[in-house]
Amino acid sequence: VNWLSYEIRQYSLYINGYFQNALSGYRFYSTCPGDGKTVAEFADGDERDVAAAVAAARHAFDEGEWSSHLNAPERANLLRKIAQGIRNQVDELARMETLDSGKPIVETSVIDIHLAADCFDYYADLAHVLGGRQVALPQNAIDFTLREPIGVVSAIVPFNFPLLLTAFKVAPALLAGNTVIVKPSEYTPSTALELARICGEVGVPKGVFNVVTGFGPKVPEALVNHPDVDKISFTGSTATGKRIMENASKTLKKVTLELGGKGPNIVFQDANLEQAIDGSLLGAFMNQGEVCIAGTRILVADEIYDEFVGRFVERVGRLKVGHPLDWDTRVGSLIHETQFRKVMEFIERGKEAGAKLLYGGNRVVNGELQNGFYIEPTVFADVDNEMDIAREEIFGPVASIIRFAIEEEAIKIANDSCYGLAGGIWTENIKQGLRVARRLKLGTVWINQYNRLCMEAPFGGYKQSGMGRELGIEALQEYTQVKNVYIELEDELITLYE
Ligand code: NAD
């Protein structure tokens, strides 16, 4: 099988249009979580490399040509070329992403990489939407707003959708005329550096797009603390998000935070059960549960509880746990040992709390999987929303099924969480679907669907799932600031001063 041997790719930092070593000369490796083999080598940056990247991005922004509104069509053209550059190499990029992250190749090939390309195309199309508004005043004056780029944006990205989440940030930021420094997760930096190569090839000007690799907290905190960075766009854990907000307050940087979740996925009595089961499987086990929007709390109506649970577990049993490069794999490897231990600990806590373990719960170690971090897709039923497995983000293949009697109770359980990122509703009753959608305290609600992100629609968190929005026109607002311009039309000005 071809996934058993691969070359070790070599990367360096990308600063001011050049690939270069870290000033320290240090390097680090990424290993495939699925088999422990080394897949790529990277420059281990530090504060000095961050300073160089910020200086390059600052200069490219302040010099003004890139950020000028006159250049919006040119920026859009470059975004289209980046999209094409990604599409030209979907297979290679998907393979790299899978090797770095342990996620199934079927997901990176069919979803992640294509969507990343789509994201660049979508924002290219919005070049002509980047306007302000005219303000009506009750006096003889004209007032209007301009939307201007913010400046140097730093994008700090997690391991679970490396290229896709980078695209969510970079595409709107560049379209709006900002310059960008990406800090990818230390576990999955390859595709950010491939994106840098593509940016260089299609002619993105020097200093506009930069990548600094290295470890958290050192490298990303240097970006968050740097006075010449104007905005931080972060996706990652809620704990890190809080730390970023604290650090960013010292220079009062603008921040967008896309954080954790504990998605409620409500299956009502009259749901199309086959669809609800399909969607709930995707919600709970996509990317082996390492998904911020994962539907990990499956709330099921009393009347259909037994049937749903039976059929769901039967389908879970068919999901193949396997090497991430195997096309039949549906549950790949967790990212690293710490995450693996954390998930196993949650499974123990679920058992101790009295939840009924109906499927899975074990490490998978057979044959070639022995050096990876594989956990069986795991299903707990009869879960109480007070249990840790229902309250905390596990970030692994663990679904908790919770029973409810009436709509009101489902809403109450769904909203009883410190998170508020996304959730689902399964019902054939449109009035019920809309009624419940309105009452869920979530940034995204799907009715008869799950995990479906659209470039055109805003995405982000209520409560401790974050602040600000990605995607849609809303994201453009996050990467621009508003200038108000007032034009006096009176010839004789009233003055207080003679
Ligand atoms: P993480 O918070 O550990 O790391 C994310 C990034 O932050 C990495 O690049 C890391 O180097 C950097 N970082 C580490 N310490 C930092 C610090 N002190 N200051 C600034 N940056 C720092 O998250 P992770 O483990 O890579 O990703 C998993 C988490 O991401 C989950 O909680 C998940 O819910 C969340 N997530 C959210 C979304 C969303 O859109 N809301 C999407 C994907 C993942």
XYZ file of C-alpha atoms and ligand atoms in Angstrom:
542
model
C 0.000 0.000 0.000
C 1.378 3.335 -1.048
C 0.797 5.148 2.247
C 3.514 3.204 3.983
C 6.365 5.205 2.489
C 6.652 8.883 1.785
C 9.397 11.429 1.246
C 10.119 14.011 3.939
C 9.226 17.424 2.563
C 11.368 20.445 3.508
C 9.903 23.854 4.282
C 11.076 27.197 5.578
C 9.440 30.464 6.633
C 7.865 32.681 3.972
C 8.641 36.330 4.617
C 8.555 39.258 2.202
C 8.179 36.990 -0.821
C 11.089 34.683 0.042
C 11.401 31.293 1.627
C 14.016 31.601 4.355
C 15.341 29.747 7.369
C 14.526 30.772 10.907
C 17.150 33.182 12.233
C 17.995 30.649 14.923
C 18.526 27.972 12.266
C 16.386 25.545 14.304
C 14.009 23.095 12.621
C 11.147 20.902 13.746
C 9.295 17.936 12.257
C 5.710 16.987 11.732
C 4.778 13.336 11.943
C 1.770 11.585 10.519
C -0.407 10.955 13.591
C -1.690 7.799 11.917
C 1.660 5.974 11.928
C 4.227 8.172 13.678
C 6.386 8.597 10.574
C 8.054 11.921 9.863
C 6.415 13.689 6.937
C 7.885 17.174 6.787
C 10.469 19.487 8.284
C 9.876 23.144 9.105
C 11.718 26.233 10.304
C 11.249 26.776 14.027
C 10.636 30.520 14.151
C 10.942 32.811 17.135
C 10.251 36.453 18.069
C 12.907 37.718 15.663
C 11.306 35.978 12.697
C 7.936 37.344 13.771
C 9.473 40.834 13.862
C 10.810 40.374 10.308
C 7.433 39.178 9.024
C 5.604 42.055 10.729
C 8.068 44.583 9.274
C 7.487 43.154 5.774
C 3.695 43.123 6.152
C 3.713 46.617 7.687
C 5.795 48.011 4.844
C 3.631 46.357 2.178
C 0.533 47.822 3.788
C 1.819 51.319 4.553
C 3.386 51.751 1.154
C -0.241 51.889 0.041
C -0.409 50.406 -3.420
C -1.746 47.004 -2.373
C -4.262 48.459 0.067
C -5.613 51.176 -2.244
C -9.272 50.794 -3.163
C -8.193 51.283 -6.771
C -6.562 47.890 -6.595
C -9.594 45.874 -5.496
C -10.079 44.327 -8.988
C -6.387 43.445 -9.101
C -6.590 41.822 -5.691
C -9.663 39.898 -6.834
C -7.729 38.657 -9.877
C -4.970 37.360 -7.659
C -7.498 35.579 -5.437
C -8.893 33.824 -8.517
C -5.396 32.740 -9.494
C -4.782 31.437 -5.976
C -8.034 29.450 -6.214
C -6.870 27.981 -9.512
C -3.434 27.234 -8.066
C -5.083 25.254 -5.272
C -7.381 23.402 -7.699
C -4.441 22.449 -9.896
C -3.023 20.444 -6.991
C -5.994 19.121 -5.085
C -4.591 15.604 -4.844
C -1.147 16.649 -3.606
C -2.537 19.165 -1.123
C -5.109 16.685 0.184
C -2.400 14.103 0.730
C -0.182 16.576 2.608
C -3.091 17.710 4.757
C -3.992 14.142 5.607
C -0.390 13.230 6.445
C 0.027 16.231 8.758
C -3.343 15.936 10.496
C -4.415 12.274 10.428
C -7.783 13.131 8.883
C -9.261 10.762 6.291
C -8.083 11.336 2.722
C -11.672 11.126 1.497
C -12.452 14.286 3.499
C -9.414 16.330 2.449
C -9.799 15.280 -1.211
C -13.538 15.738 -1.528
C -14.170 18.604 0.902
C -11.356 20.624 2.514
C -9.123 21.529 -0.411
C -11.961 22.260 -2.859
C -13.705 24.482 -0.334
C -10.471 26.368 0.310
C -10.275 27.140 -3.421
C -13.977 28.092 -3.484
C -13.383 30.514 -0.628
C -10.797 32.479 -2.645
C -13.158 32.594 -5.630
C -16.083 33.699 -3.492
C -14.204 36.663 -2.025
C -12.875 37.593 -5.459
C -16.516 37.968 -6.500
C -17.125 40.369 -3.617
C -14.593 42.945 -4.868
C -17.427 45.224 -5.913
C -19.339 44.914 -2.661
C -16.625 46.607 -0.670
C -18.452 49.911 -0.261
C -19.638 52.134 2.536
C -23.014 53.867 2.845
C -24.463 57.316 2.429
C -25.645 58.818 5.707
C -28.760 61.009 5.671
C -28.295 64.062 7.938
C -30.907 66.656 8.999
C -28.664 69.548 7.885
C -27.044 70.913 4.785
C -24.209 68.477 4.569
C -23.342 65.224 2.888
C -21.973 62.370 4.869
C -20.784 58.973 3.773
C -18.678 56.106 4.995
C -15.693 54.373 3.460
C -14.696 50.839 4.271
C -10.940 50.649 4.557
C -8.591 47.776 5.313
C -7.404 47.468 8.894
C -3.702 46.921 8.225
C -1.535 43.987 9.236
C -3.661 40.964 10.066
C -2.307 37.906 11.801
C -4.188 34.660 11.201
C -3.611 32.021 13.887
C -4.920 28.640 12.780
C -5.606 25.246 14.460
C -4.793 21.732 13.261
C -8.184 20.381 12.286
C -8.880 22.090 8.925
C -5.500 23.688 8.222
C -5.828 25.014 4.666
C -9.580 25.587 4.790
C -9.519 27.698 7.957
C -6.501 29.593 6.608
C -8.523 30.379 3.473
C -11.493 31.583 5.578
C -9.196 34.267 6.992
C -6.759 35.042 4.207
C -9.255 35.432 1.334
C -11.423 38.200 2.868
C -8.409 39.850 4.520
C -6.516 40.118 1.227
C -9.556 41.157 -0.794
C -10.121 44.035 1.613
C -6.514 45.185 1.126
C -4.885 44.024 4.343
C -1.536 42.289 4.507
C -1.370 38.964 6.302
C 0.906 36.845 8.475
C -0.258 33.262 8.934
C 0.821 31.223 11.936
C -0.322 27.653 11.198
C -0.676 25.007 13.885
C 2.693 23.487 14.754
C 1.191 20.074 13.901
C -0.039 20.933 10.413
C 1.981 23.694 8.740
C 2.505 22.152 5.260
C -0.466 23.528 3.356
C 0.000 27.115 4.625
C 3.492 27.001 3.105
C 2.130 25.496 -0.115
C -0.306 28.419 -0.166
C 2.694 30.742 0.215
C 4.308 29.089 -2.796
C 1.115 29.531 -4.816
C 0.891 33.200 -3.736
C 4.460 33.718 -4.950
C 3.771 31.960 -8.256
C 0.657 33.992 -9.078
C 2.343 37.302 -8.253
C 1.032 38.369 -4.847
C 3.358 41.318 -4.064
C 6.204 40.913 -1.584
C 5.237 41.265 2.062
C 1.491 40.928 1.419
C 1.321 37.265 2.446
C 3.724 35.770 4.988
C 3.917 32.530 6.952
C 5.800 32.078 10.216
C 5.990 28.528 11.538
C 6.935 27.634 15.081
C 5.432 26.698 18.404
C 2.694 28.176 20.501
C 2.630 30.106 22.744
C 5.988 31.692 21.755
C 5.395 32.518 18.079
C 1.683 33.394 18.134
C 2.040 35.443 21.315
C 4.820 37.442 19.669
C 2.308 38.255 16.921
C -0.466 39.084 19.381
C 1.856 41.350 21.384
C 3.496 43.104 18.442
C 2.429 46.775 18.271
C 2.539 46.797 14.463
C -0.038 44.020 14.099
C -3.497 45.593 13.850
C -5.765 42.593 14.023
C -5.731 38.980 15.191
C -8.007 36.486 13.531
C -7.909 33.322 15.592
C -9.461 29.889 15.338
C -8.728 27.423 18.106
C -9.631 26.467 21.626
C -11.656 28.674 23.943
C -8.816 28.695 26.498
C -6.334 30.059 23.940
C -8.953 32.537 22.699
C -9.289 33.989 26.193
C -5.526 34.327 26.473
C -5.406 36.103 23.103
C -8.074 38.589 24.145
C -6.140 39.320 27.298
C -2.849 39.862 25.463
C -4.450 41.800 22.612
C -5.978 44.238 25.092
C -2.525 45.687 25.805
C -2.364 47.156 22.318
C -6.146 47.167 21.873
C -5.966 45.035 18.751
C -9.099 44.044 16.950
C -9.807 40.357 17.408
C -11.992 37.760 15.747
C -12.265 34.542 17.727
C -13.656 31.256 16.406
C -13.570 28.905 19.368
C -14.918 25.645 20.691
C -18.395 24.141 20.654
C -20.664 21.415 21.995
C -23.217 21.223 19.226
C -26.767 20.134 20.053
C -28.347 18.061 17.291
C -32.073 17.646 17.939
C -34.027 14.787 16.365
C -37.774 15.340 16.660
C -40.419 12.660 16.584
C -41.471 13.311 12.988
C -37.947 13.525 11.543
C -37.034 11.588 8.434
C -35.105 9.048 10.461
C -32.822 7.828 7.691
C -31.683 11.388 6.952
C -31.419 12.247 10.624
C -29.162 9.255 11.216
C -26.955 10.100 8.228
C -26.653 13.703 9.388
C -26.018 12.756 12.989
C -23.223 10.386 11.949
C -21.591 13.147 9.946
C -22.130 15.594 12.798
C -20.492 13.399 15.403
C -17.757 11.562 13.517
C -16.545 13.735 10.658
C -12.795 14.269 11.034
C -12.963 11.730 13.949
C -14.857 14.344 15.935
C -12.102 16.958 15.773
C -14.572 19.535 14.522
C -15.596 22.696 16.380
C -19.166 22.483 15.065
C -19.455 18.744 15.790
C -22.952 17.648 16.798
C -21.798 15.770 19.870
C -24.997 16.097 21.901
C -27.663 14.192 20.012
C -31.033 15.019 21.573
C -33.650 12.438 20.622
C -37.414 12.533 21.213
C -38.861 9.898 23.543
C -41.186 8.386 20.923
C -38.372 7.462 18.524
C -35.524 7.116 21.027
C -35.137 3.338 20.940
C -35.443 3.074 17.187
C -33.008 5.945 16.593
C -30.452 4.601 19.034
C -30.609 1.092 17.593
C -30.247 2.181 14.004
C -27.589 4.799 14.819
C -25.391 2.285 16.635
C -25.776 -0.197 13.800
C -24.498 2.440 11.345
C -21.643 3.480 13.649
C -20.497 -0.133 13.597
C -19.982 0.141 9.853
C -17.618 3.146 10.023
C -14.112 2.025 9.180
C -11.347 3.125 11.519
C -8.157 3.143 9.509
C -5.030 4.775 8.237
C -5.886 8.306 7.089
C -4.545 7.655 3.585
C -6.844 4.657 3.084
C -9.799 5.722 0.912
C -12.177 3.514 2.900
C -11.291 5.155 6.216
C -14.048 7.196 7.814
C -12.458 7.624 11.246
C -8.763 8.518 11.096
C -6.192 9.207 13.788
C -6.441 11.867 16.466
C -3.838 14.578 16.147
C -1.476 13.622 18.967
C -1.026 11.633 22.120
C -2.237 14.369 24.484
C -5.499 14.656 22.585
C -5.797 10.879 22.488
C -5.353 10.619 26.286
C -7.839 13.427 26.845
C -10.492 11.638 24.787
C -9.880 8.298 26.533
C -10.220 10.069 29.867
C -13.576 11.539 28.828
C -14.749 8.052 27.868
C -13.827 6.832 31.372
C -15.624 9.770 32.931
C -18.714 8.986 30.861
C -18.739 5.395 32.108
C -18.184 6.449 35.711
C -21.000 8.993 35.510
C -23.392 6.205 34.520
C -23.902 6.918 30.817
C -24.639 3.763 28.859
C -21.711 2.868 26.570
C -23.385 1.306 23.544
C -20.510 1.186 21.120
C -16.730 1.688 21.002
C -14.751 3.254 23.781
C -11.455 1.546 22.960
C -8.179 2.358 21.330
C -7.689 0.622 17.963
C -4.225 -0.917 17.692
C -4.471 -3.724 15.170
C -1.729 -4.164 12.554
C -0.524 -0.991 10.919
C -2.585 1.165 13.296
C -0.485 0.393 16.367
C 1.627 3.545 16.096
C -1.306 5.911 15.633
C -3.927 7.473 17.902
C -7.065 5.694 16.795
C -10.199 5.467 18.897
C -13.333 3.543 17.934
C -16.311 5.735 17.175
C -17.980 5.783 20.558
C -21.649 6.130 21.455
C -23.032 6.865 24.897
C -26.801 6.715 25.398
C -28.965 7.854 28.327
C -26.602 10.774 28.859
C -27.573 13.515 31.257
C -26.701 17.031 30.110
C -24.999 17.609 33.471
C -22.349 14.963 32.768
C -18.865 16.069 31.683
C -19.256 14.234 28.366
C -22.231 16.506 27.603
C -20.717 19.733 28.910
C -17.141 19.739 27.674
C -15.759 19.786 24.175
C -14.151 16.338 23.794
C -12.741 16.832 20.276
C -12.787 13.133 19.510
C -15.178 10.497 18.090
C -17.580 10.434 21.029
C -21.335 10.993 20.652
C -23.644 11.521 23.631
C -27.310 10.686 23.124
C -29.742 12.526 25.386
C -33.452 11.776 25.673
C -36.132 14.486 25.755
C -39.893 14.483 26.125
C -41.165 17.758 24.656
C -39.918 20.591 22.432
C -39.480 22.968 25.343
C -37.216 20.520 27.117
C -35.105 19.996 23.988
C -34.582 23.748 23.666
C -33.656 24.045 27.317
C -31.091 21.235 27.141
C -29.671 22.529 23.843
C -29.136 26.002 25.290
C -27.741 24.737 28.574
C -24.081 25.053 27.503
C -21.364 27.688 27.754
C -20.865 27.210 24.010
C -23.050 28.434 21.157
C -21.412 27.652 17.836
C -23.700 25.450 15.749
C -26.420 22.835 15.969
C -29.005 20.888 14.035
C -32.750 20.239 14.017
C -34.347 17.243 12.288
C -38.068 17.564 11.633
C -40.540 17.399 8.762
C -42.604 20.087 10.483
C -41.363 23.383 9.104
C -43.116 25.483 11.744
C -41.508 23.523 14.503
C -38.110 23.722 12.783
C -38.244 27.496 12.449
C -39.694 28.008 15.908
C -36.879 26.035 17.492
C -34.199 27.576 15.235
C -35.132 31.014 16.549
C -34.770 29.963 20.140
C -31.413 28.198 19.926
C -28.534 30.332 21.170
C -26.208 29.335 18.332
C -24.386 31.145 15.548
C -25.453 28.527 12.995
C -28.582 26.353 12.941
C -29.140 23.679 10.310
C -32.581 22.269 9.695
C -32.397 18.772 8.168
C -28.666 19.094 7.559
C -25.474 19.086 9.585
C -21.902 20.433 9.245
C -22.740 22.268 6.056
C -20.743 25.506 5.824
C -21.447 27.794 2.870
C -19.026 30.511 1.796
C -21.943 32.869 1.316
C -23.307 32.577 4.853
C -21.808 34.007 8.052
C -20.286 31.599 10.545
C -19.325 32.215 14.159
C -20.163 31.734 17.775
C -22.633 32.882 20.388
C -21.526 32.806 24.024
C -18.048 31.347 24.654
C -17.784 30.012 21.112
C -16.292 33.285 19.997
C -16.784 36.749 18.626
C -16.992 38.106 15.114
C -17.984 36.196 11.995
C -16.190 34.393 9.230
C -17.469 33.839 5.673
C -20.160 35.779 3.870
C -20.180 39.534 3.490
C -19.947 39.660 7.286
C -16.300 38.568 7.194
C -15.437 41.487 4.925
C -16.712 43.762 7.639
C -14.363 42.067 10.091
C -11.377 42.897 7.896
C -12.324 46.510 7.225
C -12.853 49.554 9.384
C -15.271 52.374 8.804
C -14.196 55.899 8.044
C -16.826 58.600 8.123
C -16.512 61.589 5.791
C -18.562 64.758 6.392
C -18.833 67.461 3.722
C -20.225 70.833 4.772
C -22.479 72.500 2.193
C -23.310 75.727 4.108
C -21.313 78.764 2.987
C -21.699 80.571 6.298
C -20.623 78.498 9.245
C -22.053 79.137 12.672
C -19.175 79.683 15.033
C -18.865 79.999 18.778
C -15.696 82.005 18.375
C -15.679 85.607 17.150
P -5.202 25.641 20.085
O -5.935 26.760 20.709
O -4.366 24.767 20.943
O -4.200 26.175 18.962
C -4.626 26.939 17.869
C -3.501 27.845 17.411
O -3.196 28.761 18.458
C -2.206 27.128 17.070
O -1.659 27.702 15.890
C -1.322 27.442 18.271
O 0.047 27.494 17.960
C -1.797 28.816 18.663
N -1.540 29.193 20.064
C -1.178 28.390 21.093
N -1.019 29.123 22.214
C -1.284 30.407 21.885
C -1.297 31.630 22.611
N -0.994 31.676 23.906
N -1.632 32.765 21.963
C -1.946 32.738 20.658
N -1.965 31.609 19.925
C -1.628 30.457 20.526
O -6.287 24.799 19.292
P -6.092 23.435 18.497
O -5.902 22.338 19.496
O -5.104 23.586 17.406
O -7.529 23.309 17.802
C -8.626 22.752 18.450
C -9.582 23.815 18.933
O -9.941 24.690 17.892
C -10.899 23.242 19.435
O -11.253 23.823 20.674
C -11.904 23.654 18.367
O -13.226 23.768 18.809
C -11.356 24.931 17.883
N -11.843 25.234 16.542
C -12.786 26.216 16.365
C -13.282 26.496 15.093
C -14.318 27.569 14.856
O -14.444 27.991 13.728
N -15.025 28.036 15.857
C -12.826 25.750 14.003
C -11.883 24.767 14.211
C -11.388 24.524 15.486
